[in-house]
Amino acid sequence: ISGLACGRPIRGKIVFLGGPLSFLKGLRESFMRKLEGPGTSFTALDDAHFAVAYGAALTADESAELPSLGVLIDRFASARVDGEAGRLPALFASDEELERFRARHEKEKVERGNLADARGDLYLGIDLGSTTVKGVLIDGEGRFLSAWYERNEGNPLERLFPRVKTLAASIPEGARIRSICTTGYGAELAKAALGADWAEVETLAHQRAAVHFAPDVSYVIDIGGQDMKCLAVKDGLISGVTLNEACSSGCGSFLQTFSDQLELTLPEFVAAALRSRAPVDLGTRCTVFMNSKVKQVLREGATVADIAAGLSYSVVKNCLYKVLKLKKREELGDRIVVQGGTMRNDSVVRALELLTGAEVSRSDMPELMGAYGCALYARTAAKKKPAASLDSLLASASHTSRRLTCGGCENHCFITKYTFAGNHTYYSGNKCEKVFSNRGTGAAKGRNVSAEKNALLFDRPCPAGPRGRIGIPR
């Protein structure tokens, strides 16, 4: 009311039109309470959600000679609206160009071995991500032996345990899982659940995998379900890190959302994008605003294929221009390696190549590279630990949980305590670590960093003799 009336009174006979005011009784009553007064009455029309279309019919010129309904339907079927949205180059100019693209990327494979023939120590990497659960098993030579990848459906442990039990049962005689490393959003949870020795930061796991796959890598672009990691690499080591911020626009869940809205599976979404001849320029909006943009271009006659290709371009533009703030392609170096589940999507990889003018490198398992990097780390780090076998622990992978209330302060956090095979524990739900900590027995009970800061500022010894007066905002 404030926005529409701009301070002017609304009086007289008021009619409610449109879907929300037709279907939502509470909304109508809320308007009536706000607008009721002397000289004001309200009218509710039957089928008020059709009112605007009814008004359009009433304005038709009755004297005009109208075509038959069949002719109108034919006109609608062949009509094309020239909208405001710009168009982008097709991802592939021909089927032959698409085949050359696929043939080039099919040559880039991670070295593999046969699990049935494996002997000696094996190493397991686990990537417990925001939307997926991934695992990779390698041998002592770093060769890929086995893996899994699936959506976690909001229950990562329920997806993780059956997989590791199946893996433990498949280890041949003469081989054993010597060491485990975890990474991802749930790295510490997975570490406790599996009795792993190490948890690795995601950026380092992806860097390790990329360097093993392409030793001369200059830049790693990893796009996962809800995050994006861009790593500058020099001489095999990370020289710069750029991450996306709070918004997950331009990540895997972004594309999954819109493929669902377009009633396509993700493979169908990719196939449609590759067929597009005139992708729509959708910009780099977040999911909320992109919804409106997609609906607009649909009204303007854009095909589903054009929208799918436009969304693929949008992901890459978000990465290059909003996250990396790229000014020139040379900043990425000569060997760009792409990783993450989103990079299995041919349309996204092709959009990246077109926008940068560079051919990028992609392994045959981009979605597993975080877990692969963890397995490589476990192989290296195992030399620092006594030899041990985790097969029996993995075979009995299970957990129990118990709800607790922390009384350590006035927050009274609800804590979930997980207990795993091997008596490993993990706590979640606490706002601080004053009482419950995941750092093991005897861990420090948290720190009052504010008090420590004030002590450093105001309670330290000062040199003899005044040197002036300095004001420090407290």
mmCIF file of C-alpha atoms in Angstrom, residues 111-423:
data_model
loop_
_atom_site.group_PDB
_atom_site.id
_atom_site.type_symbol
_atom_site.label_atom_id
_atom_site.label_comp_id
_atom_site.label_asym_id
_atom_site.label_seq_id
_atom_site.Cartn_x
_atom_site.Cartn_y
_atom_site.Cartn_z
ATOM 1 C CA GLU A 111 46.700 -43.709 -14.630
ATOM 2 C CA ARG A 112 44.734 -46.777 -13.605
ATOM 3 C CA GLY A 113 45.381 -50.174 -12.045
ATOM 4 C CA ASN A 114 43.268 -53.278 -11.414
ATOM 5 C CA LEU A 115 41.944 -53.687 -7.852
ATOM 6 C CA ALA A 116 41.757 -57.481 -8.210
ATOM 7 C CA ASP A 117 45.517 -57.568 -8.872
ATOM 8 C CA ALA A 118 46.449 -55.088 -6.110
ATOM 9 C CA ARG A 119 48.962 -56.134 -3.451
ATOM 10 C CA GLY A 120 50.481 -54.395 -0.454
ATOM 11 C CA ASP A 121 49.396 -51.045 0.977
ATOM 12 C CA LEU A 122 46.442 -49.141 -0.489
ATOM 13 C CA TYR A 123 45.346 -45.586 0.286
ATOM 14 C CA LEU A 124 41.841 -44.155 0.522
ATOM 15 C CA GLY A 125 40.778 -40.544 -0.066
ATOM 16 C CA ILE A 126 37.314 -39.343 1.007
ATOM 17 C CA ASP A 127 35.692 -36.077 -0.117
ATOM 18 C CA LEU A 128 32.581 -35.396 1.978
ATOM 19 C CA GLY A 129 31.223 -32.411 0.053
ATOM 20 C CA SER A 130 28.243 -30.109 0.460
ATOM 21 C CA THR A 131 26.059 -32.120 -1.918
ATOM 22 C CA THR A 132 28.015 -35.302 -2.712
ATOM 23 C CA VAL A 133 30.061 -38.127 -1.184
ATOM 24 C CA LYS A 134 33.161 -39.290 -3.074
ATOM 25 C CA GLY A 135 35.889 -41.828 -2.453
ATOM 26 C CA VAL A 136 39.013 -42.902 -4.367
ATOM 27 C CA LEU A 137 41.319 -45.846 -3.664
ATOM 28 C CA ILE A 138 44.879 -45.909 -5.053
ATOM 29 C CA ASP A 139 47.843 -48.255 -4.812
ATOM 30 C CA GLY A 140 51.412 -47.543 -3.763
ATOM 31 C CA GLU A 141 52.236 -46.244 -7.254
ATOM 32 C CA GLY A 142 49.397 -43.707 -7.152
ATOM 33 C CA ARG A 143 47.325 -45.636 -9.675
ATOM 34 C CA PHE A 144 43.549 -45.284 -9.531
ATOM 35 C CA LEU A 145 41.927 -48.584 -8.445
ATOM 36 C CA SER A 146 38.345 -47.902 -7.402
ATOM 37 C CA ALA A 147 35.961 -45.022 -6.680
ATOM 38 C CA TRP A 148 32.400 -43.969 -6.000
ATOM 39 C CA TYR A 149 30.452 -40.744 -6.415
ATOM 40 C CA GLU A 150 26.879 -40.023 -5.322
ATOM 41 C CA ARG A 151 24.664 -37.274 -3.957
ATOM 42 C CA ASN A 152 24.501 -37.246 -0.160
ATOM 43 C CA GLU A 153 20.758 -36.394 -0.037
ATOM 44 C CA GLY A 154 21.340 -34.564 3.253
ATOM 45 C CA ASN A 155 22.578 -37.769 4.982
ATOM 46 C CA PRO A 156 26.314 -38.021 4.274
ATOM 47 C CA LEU A 157 27.023 -40.779 6.815
ATOM 48 C CA GLU A 158 24.162 -42.910 5.521
ATOM 49 C CA ARG A 159 25.740 -42.709 2.066
ATOM 50 C CA LEU A 160 29.328 -43.095 3.254
ATOM 51 C CA PHE A 161 29.162 -46.221 5.425
ATOM 52 C CA PRO A 162 27.631 -48.650 2.900
ATOM 53 C CA ARG A 163 30.224 -47.596 0.339
ATOM 54 C CA VAL A 164 33.249 -48.117 2.599
ATOM 55 C CA LYS A 165 31.886 -51.491 3.763
ATOM 56 C CA THR A 166 31.537 -52.616 0.145
ATOM 57 C CA LEU A 167 35.041 -51.343 -0.591
ATOM 58 C CA ALA A 168 36.540 -53.127 2.431
ATOM 59 C CA ALA A 169 34.906 -56.375 1.305
ATOM 60 C CA SER A 170 36.408 -56.003 -2.196
ATOM 61 C CA ILE A 171 40.052 -55.718 -1.064
ATOM 62 C CA PRO A 172 41.863 -58.808 -2.399
ATOM 63 C CA GLU A 173 44.038 -61.068 -0.285
ATOM 64 C CA GLY A 174 47.536 -59.686 0.028
ATOM 65 C CA ALA A 175 46.386 -56.066 0.017
ATOM 66 C CA ARG A 176 45.206 -53.772 2.815
ATOM 67 C CA ILE A 177 44.042 -50.193 3.298
ATOM 68 C CA ARG A 178 46.962 -48.632 5.120
ATOM 69 C CA SER A 179 45.878 -44.986 5.456
ATOM 70 C CA ILE A 180 42.892 -42.659 4.946
ATOM 71 C CA CYS A 181 42.718 -38.901 4.349
ATOM 72 C CA THR A 182 39.515 -36.833 4.207
ATOM 73 C CA THR A 183 38.542 -33.443 2.817
ATOM 74 C CA GLY A 184 35.477 -31.346 2.011
ATOM 75 C CA TYR A 185 32.808 -29.679 4.140
ATOM 76 C CA GLY A 186 32.545 -32.821 6.268
ATOM 77 C CA ALA A 187 36.256 -33.615 6.458
ATOM 78 C CA GLU A 188 36.432 -33.776 10.264
ATOM 79 C CA LEU A 189 33.194 -35.767 10.476
ATOM 80 C CA ALA A 190 34.470 -38.298 7.937
ATOM 81 C CA LYS A 191 37.831 -38.445 9.717
ATOM 82 C CA ALA A 192 36.149 -39.379 13.009
ATOM 83 C CA ALA A 193 33.734 -41.782 11.328
ATOM 84 C CA LEU A 194 36.469 -43.787 9.570
ATOM 85 C CA GLY A 195 39.301 -43.419 12.059
ATOM 86 C CA ALA A 196 41.307 -41.576 9.403
ATOM 87 C CA ASP A 197 44.784 -40.290 10.154
ATOM 88 C CA TRP A 198 44.476 -36.966 8.357
ATOM 89 C CA ALA A 199 42.035 -34.329 7.143
ATOM 90 C CA GLU A 200 43.295 -32.141 4.301
ATOM 91 C CA VAL A 201 42.174 -28.662 3.250
ATOM 92 C CA GLU A 202 40.196 -28.820 -0.030
ATOM 93 C CA THR A 203 42.462 -26.413 -1.871
ATOM 94 C CA LEU A 204 45.541 -28.502 -1.122
ATOM 95 C CA ALA A 205 43.777 -31.745 -2.056
ATOM 96 C CA HIS A 206 42.763 -30.335 -5.449
ATOM 97 C CA GLN A 207 46.203 -28.828 -6.031
ATOM 98 C CA ARG A 208 47.915 -32.148 -5.262
ATOM 99 C CA ALA A 209 45.627 -34.030 -7.665
ATOM 100 C CA ALA A 210 46.063 -31.448 -10.430
ATOM 101 C CA VAL A 211 49.873 -31.464 -10.158
ATOM 102 C CA HIS A 212 49.957 -35.270 -10.212
ATOM 103 C CA PHE A 213 47.724 -35.273 -13.308
ATOM 104 C CA ALA A 214 49.458 -32.352 -15.083
ATOM 105 C CA PRO A 215 52.874 -31.477 -13.554
ATOM 106 C CA ASP A 216 53.108 -28.262 -15.596
ATOM 107 C CA VAL A 217 49.704 -26.933 -14.434
ATOM 108 C CA SER A 218 49.530 -23.136 -14.105
ATOM 109 C CA TYR A 219 45.939 -22.706 -12.899
ATOM 110 C CA VAL A 220 43.307 -24.974 -11.339
ATOM 111 C CA ILE A 221 39.603 -24.096 -11.576
ATOM 112 C CA ASP A 222 37.420 -26.336 -9.425
ATOM 113 C CA ILE A 223 33.647 -25.855 -9.398
ATOM 114 C CA GLY A 224 31.742 -28.047 -6.973
ATOM 115 C CA GLY A 225 28.161 -28.218 -5.770
ATOM 116 C CA GLN A 226 28.144 -24.978 -3.787
ATOM 117 C CA ASP A 227 31.639 -23.572 -3.956
ATOM 118 C CA MET A 228 34.321 -22.556 -6.397
ATOM 119 C CA LYS A 229 38.085 -22.741 -5.898
ATOM 120 C CA CYS A 230 40.546 -21.055 -8.264
ATOM 121 C CA LEU A 231 44.206 -21.857 -7.597
ATOM 122 C CA ALA A 232 47.206 -20.215 -9.182
ATOM 123 C CA VAL A 233 50.044 -22.775 -9.276
ATOM 124 C CA LYS A 234 53.750 -22.117 -9.759
ATOM 125 C CA ASP A 235 56.367 -24.878 -9.789
ATOM 126 C CA GLY A 236 53.771 -27.318 -8.429
ATOM 127 C CA LEU A 237 52.889 -25.160 -5.410
ATOM 128 C CA ILE A 238 49.924 -22.862 -4.779
ATOM 129 C CA SER A 239 50.849 -19.217 -5.339
ATOM 130 C CA GLY A 240 47.347 -17.747 -5.003
ATOM 131 C CA VAL A 241 43.841 -18.784 -3.976
ATOM 132 C CA THR A 242 40.506 -17.212 -4.918
ATOM 133 C CA LEU A 243 37.195 -18.574 -3.609
ATOM 134 C CA ASN A 244 33.601 -17.629 -4.280
ATOM 135 C CA GLU A 245 31.869 -15.880 -1.396
ATOM 136 C CA ALA A 246 28.465 -16.548 0.193
ATOM 137 C CA CYS A 247 26.462 -16.901 -3.036
ATOM 138 C CA SER A 248 26.499 -20.297 -4.763
ATOM 139 C CA SER A 249 25.636 -18.792 -8.157
ATOM 140 C CA GLY A 250 27.784 -20.383 -10.802
ATOM 141 C CA CYS A 251 28.153 -23.728 -9.044
ATOM 142 C CA GLY A 252 26.775 -27.212 -9.619
ATOM 143 C CA SER A 253 23.642 -26.742 -7.522
ATOM 144 C CA PHE A 254 22.834 -23.657 -9.625
ATOM 145 C CA LEU A 255 22.709 -25.748 -12.824
ATOM 146 C CA GLN A 256 20.898 -28.603 -11.069
ATOM 147 C CA THR A 257 18.186 -26.166 -9.928
ATOM 148 C CA PHE A 258 17.535 -24.880 -13.423
ATOM 149 C CA SER A 259 17.694 -28.268 -15.116
ATOM 150 C CA ASP A 260 14.992 -29.378 -12.652
ATOM 151 C CA GLN A 261 12.928 -26.287 -13.474
ATOM 152 C CA LEU A 262 13.251 -27.003 -17.176
ATOM 153 C CA GLU A 263 12.132 -30.594 -16.444
ATOM 154 C CA LEU A 264 15.395 -32.063 -17.736
ATOM 155 C CA THR A 265 17.835 -34.514 -16.225
ATOM 156 C CA LEU A 266 21.363 -33.126 -16.060
ATOM 157 C CA PRO A 267 22.544 -35.221 -19.065
ATOM 158 C CA GLU A 268 19.510 -33.954 -21.037
ATOM 159 C CA PHE A 269 20.364 -30.398 -19.950
ATOM 160 C CA VAL A 270 23.929 -30.771 -21.268
ATOM 161 C CA ALA A 271 22.755 -32.361 -24.529
ATOM 162 C CA ALA A 272 20.309 -29.483 -25.067
ATOM 163 C CA ALA A 273 23.026 -26.881 -24.419
ATOM 164 C CA LEU A 274 25.335 -28.509 -26.969
ATOM 165 C CA ARG A 275 22.566 -28.357 -29.627
ATOM 166 C CA SER A 276 21.876 -24.640 -29.155
ATOM 167 C CA ARG A 277 22.599 -22.429 -32.142
ATOM 168 C CA ALA A 278 21.988 -19.090 -30.376
ATOM 169 C CA PRO A 279 22.589 -19.256 -26.585
ATOM 170 C CA VAL A 280 20.865 -16.539 -24.586
ATOM 171 C CA ASP A 281 23.103 -14.064 -22.747
ATOM 172 C CA LEU A 282 21.771 -14.402 -19.186
ATOM 173 C CA GLY A 283 24.549 -12.463 -17.471
ATOM 174 C CA THR A 284 25.902 -13.517 -14.062
ATOM 175 C CA ARG A 285 22.910 -13.123 -11.785
ATOM 176 C CA CYS A 286 22.326 -15.156 -8.649
ATOM 177 C CA THR A 287 19.712 -17.908 -8.601
ATOM 178 C CA VAL A 288 16.859 -15.651 -7.426
ATOM 179 C CA PHE A 289 17.284 -13.047 -10.169
ATOM 180 C CA MET A 290 18.152 -15.676 -12.761
ATOM 181 C CA ASN A 291 14.704 -17.196 -12.218
ATOM 182 C CA SER A 292 13.124 -13.962 -13.440
ATOM 183 C CA LYS A 293 15.540 -13.686 -16.362
ATOM 184 C CA VAL A 294 14.848 -17.252 -17.515
ATOM 185 C CA LYS A 295 11.096 -16.664 -17.407
ATOM 186 C CA GLN A 296 11.538 -13.439 -19.377
ATOM 187 C CA VAL A 297 13.520 -15.057 -22.200
ATOM 188 C CA LEU A 298 11.045 -17.942 -22.314
ATOM 189 C CA ARG A 299 8.285 -15.388 -22.941
ATOM 190 C CA GLU A 300 10.447 -13.871 -25.658
ATOM 191 C CA GLY A 301 10.656 -17.179 -27.516
ATOM 192 C CA ALA A 302 14.001 -18.597 -26.380
ATOM 193 C CA THR A 303 14.230 -22.380 -26.623
ATOM 194 C CA VAL A 304 15.184 -24.654 -23.752
ATOM 195 C CA ALA A 305 18.441 -25.430 -25.586
ATOM 196 C CA ASP A 306 19.296 -21.709 -25.848
ATOM 197 C CA ILE A 307 18.619 -21.254 -22.120
ATOM 198 C CA ALA A 308 20.679 -24.321 -21.130
ATOM 199 C CA ALA A 309 23.655 -23.048 -23.157
ATOM 200 C CA GLY A 310 23.171 -19.544 -21.745
ATOM 201 C CA LEU A 311 23.264 -20.906 -18.185
ATOM 202 C CA SER A 312 26.504 -22.748 -18.983
ATOM 203 C CA TYR A 313 28.012 -19.475 -20.210
ATOM 204 C CA SER A 314 26.695 -17.786 -17.045
ATOM 205 C CA VAL A 315 28.566 -20.228 -14.793
ATOM 206 C CA VAL A 316 31.847 -19.478 -16.550
ATOM 207 C CA LYS A 317 31.287 -15.714 -16.649
ATOM 208 C CA ASN A 318 30.595 -15.756 -12.916
ATOM 209 C CA CYS A 319 33.872 -17.600 -12.358
ATOM 210 C CA LEU A 320 36.025 -15.451 -14.624
ATOM 211 C CA TYR A 321 34.592 -11.981 -14.064
ATOM 212 C CA LYS A 322 33.042 -12.023 -10.582
ATOM 213 C CA VAL A 323 35.242 -14.464 -8.665
ATOM 214 C CA LEU A 324 38.576 -14.149 -10.473
ATOM 215 C CA LYS A 325 37.938 -10.615 -11.788
ATOM 216 C CA LEU A 326 39.983 -11.664 -14.806
ATOM 217 C CA LYS A 327 41.381 -8.832 -16.926
ATOM 218 C CA LYS A 328 43.359 -10.860 -19.485
ATOM 219 C CA ARG A 329 43.629 -14.538 -20.292
ATOM 220 C CA GLU A 330 47.380 -14.616 -19.720
ATOM 221 C CA GLU A 331 46.741 -14.396 -15.975
ATOM 222 C CA LEU A 332 45.711 -18.068 -16.104
ATOM 223 C CA GLY A 333 48.979 -19.248 -17.632
ATOM 224 C CA ASP A 334 49.512 -21.863 -20.323
ATOM 225 C CA ARG A 335 48.078 -24.994 -18.654
ATOM 226 C CA ILE A 336 44.604 -24.630 -17.147
ATOM 227 C CA VAL A 337 43.231 -27.707 -15.371
ATOM 228 C CA VAL A 338 39.503 -27.894 -14.587
ATOM 229 C CA GLN A 339 38.089 -30.061 -11.807
ATOM 230 C CA GLY A 340 34.871 -30.655 -9.853
ATOM 231 C CA GLY A 341 31.572 -32.286 -10.743
ATOM 232 C CA THR A 342 30.400 -29.229 -12.693
ATOM 233 C CA MET A 343 33.361 -29.626 -15.038
ATOM 234 C CA ARG A 344 32.091 -33.013 -16.225
ATOM 235 C CA ASN A 345 29.536 -30.880 -18.054
ATOM 236 C CA ASP A 346 30.855 -30.483 -21.630
ATOM 237 C CA SER A 347 28.878 -27.293 -22.173
ATOM 238 C CA VAL A 348 30.534 -25.542 -19.186
ATOM 239 C CA VAL A 349 34.032 -26.636 -20.236
ATOM 240 C CA ARG A 350 33.402 -25.500 -23.818
ATOM 241 C CA ALA A 351 32.070 -22.127 -22.634
ATOM 242 C CA LEU A 352 35.262 -21.696 -20.603
ATOM 243 C CA GLU A 353 37.396 -22.456 -23.650
ATOM 244 C CA LEU A 354 35.454 -20.007 -25.820
ATOM 245 C CA LEU A 355 35.566 -17.172 -23.269
ATOM 246 C CA THR A 356 39.282 -17.589 -22.522
ATOM 247 C CA GLY A 357 40.412 -18.578 -25.996
ATOM 248 C CA ALA A 358 42.415 -21.458 -24.491
ATOM 249 C CA GLU A 359 42.154 -25.229 -24.603
ATOM 250 C CA VAL A 360 41.844 -26.509 -21.023
ATOM 251 C CA SER A 361 42.828 -29.873 -19.540
ATOM 252 C CA ARG A 362 40.246 -32.119 -17.879
ATOM 253 C CA SER A 363 40.874 -35.581 -16.503
ATOM 254 C CA ASP A 364 38.449 -38.420 -17.127
ATOM 255 C CA MET A 365 37.240 -38.086 -13.499
ATOM 256 C CA PRO A 366 37.071 -34.345 -12.686
ATOM 257 C CA GLU A 367 34.419 -34.883 -10.009
ATOM 258 C CA LEU A 368 36.762 -37.189 -8.049
ATOM 259 C CA MET A 369 39.933 -35.093 -8.049
ATOM 260 C CA GLY A 370 39.500 -33.848 -4.461
ATOM 261 C CA ALA A 371 39.248 -37.415 -3.175
ATOM 262 C CA TYR A 372 42.112 -38.440 -5.473
ATOM 263 C CA GLY A 373 44.305 -35.684 -4.027
ATOM 264 C CA CYS A 374 43.477 -36.933 -0.527
ATOM 265 C CA ALA A 375 44.466 -40.484 -1.458
ATOM 266 C CA LEU A 376 47.788 -39.169 -2.813
ATOM 267 C CA TYR A 377 48.340 -37.261 0.432
ATOM 268 C CA ALA A 378 47.539 -40.390 2.492
ATOM 269 C CA ARG A 379 50.158 -42.303 0.482
ATOM 270 C CA THR A 380 52.834 -39.686 1.206
ATOM 271 C CA ALA A 381 51.910 -39.072 4.839
ATOM 272 C CA ALA A 382 51.648 -42.777 5.719
ATOM 273 C CA LYS A 383 55.453 -42.925 5.811
ATOM 274 C CA LYS A 384 55.291 -40.874 9.029
ATOM 275 C CA LYS A 385 53.025 -43.362 10.828
ATOM 276 C CA PRO A 386 53.531 -46.959 11.981
ATOM 277 C CA ALA A 387 52.099 -49.520 9.594
ATOM 278 C CA ALA A 388 48.435 -50.292 10.283
ATOM 279 C CA SER A 389 45.498 -51.848 8.483
ATOM 280 C CA LEU A 390 42.054 -50.244 8.558
ATOM 281 C CA ASP A 391 40.135 -52.982 6.736
ATOM 282 C CA SER A 392 38.490 -54.385 9.874
ATOM 283 C CA LEU A 393 37.459 -50.912 11.060
ATOM 284 C CA LEU A 394 35.917 -50.061 7.690
ATOM 285 C CA ALA A 395 34.101 -53.373 7.528
ATOM 286 C CA SER A 396 32.281 -52.511 10.761
ATOM 287 C CA ALA A 397 31.648 -48.852 9.889
ATOM 288 C CA SER A 398 28.627 -47.696 11.900
ATOM 289 C CA HIS A 399 27.593 -44.990 14.323
ATOM 290 C CA THR A 400 25.239 -44.063 17.133
ATOM 291 C CA SER A 401 24.128 -40.541 18.020
ATOM 292 C CA ARG A 402 22.898 -38.892 21.208
ATOM 293 C CA ARG A 403 21.372 -35.458 21.810
ATOM 294 C CA LEU A 404 22.936 -33.353 24.579
ATOM 295 C CA THR A 405 22.426 -29.854 25.955
ATOM 296 C CA CYS A 406 25.573 -27.908 26.731
ATOM 297 C CA GLY A 407 25.515 -25.977 30.012
ATOM 298 C CA GLY A 408 28.851 -24.291 29.531
ATOM 299 C CA CYS A 409 27.329 -20.837 28.997
ATOM 300 C CA GLU A 410 24.010 -19.089 28.515
ATOM 301 C CA ASN A 411 23.696 -20.283 24.896
ATOM 302 C CA HIS A 412 22.656 -23.807 26.028
ATOM 303 C CA CYS A 413 23.512 -25.276 22.609
ATOM 304 C CA PHE A 414 21.898 -28.519 21.487
ATOM 305 C CA ILE A 415 24.797 -30.871 20.775
ATOM 306 C CA THR A 416 24.760 -34.093 18.783
ATOM 307 C CA LYS A 417 27.399 -36.568 19.880
ATOM 308 C CA TYR A 418 28.326 -39.186 17.272
ATOM 309 C CA THR A 419 30.125 -42.326 18.397
ATOM 310 C CA PHE A 420 31.776 -44.459 15.705
ATOM 311 C CA ALA A 421 33.463 -47.851 15.500
ATOM 312 C CA GLY A 422 36.792 -47.734 17.293
ATOM 313 C CA ASN A 423 35.218 -45.392 19.893
#
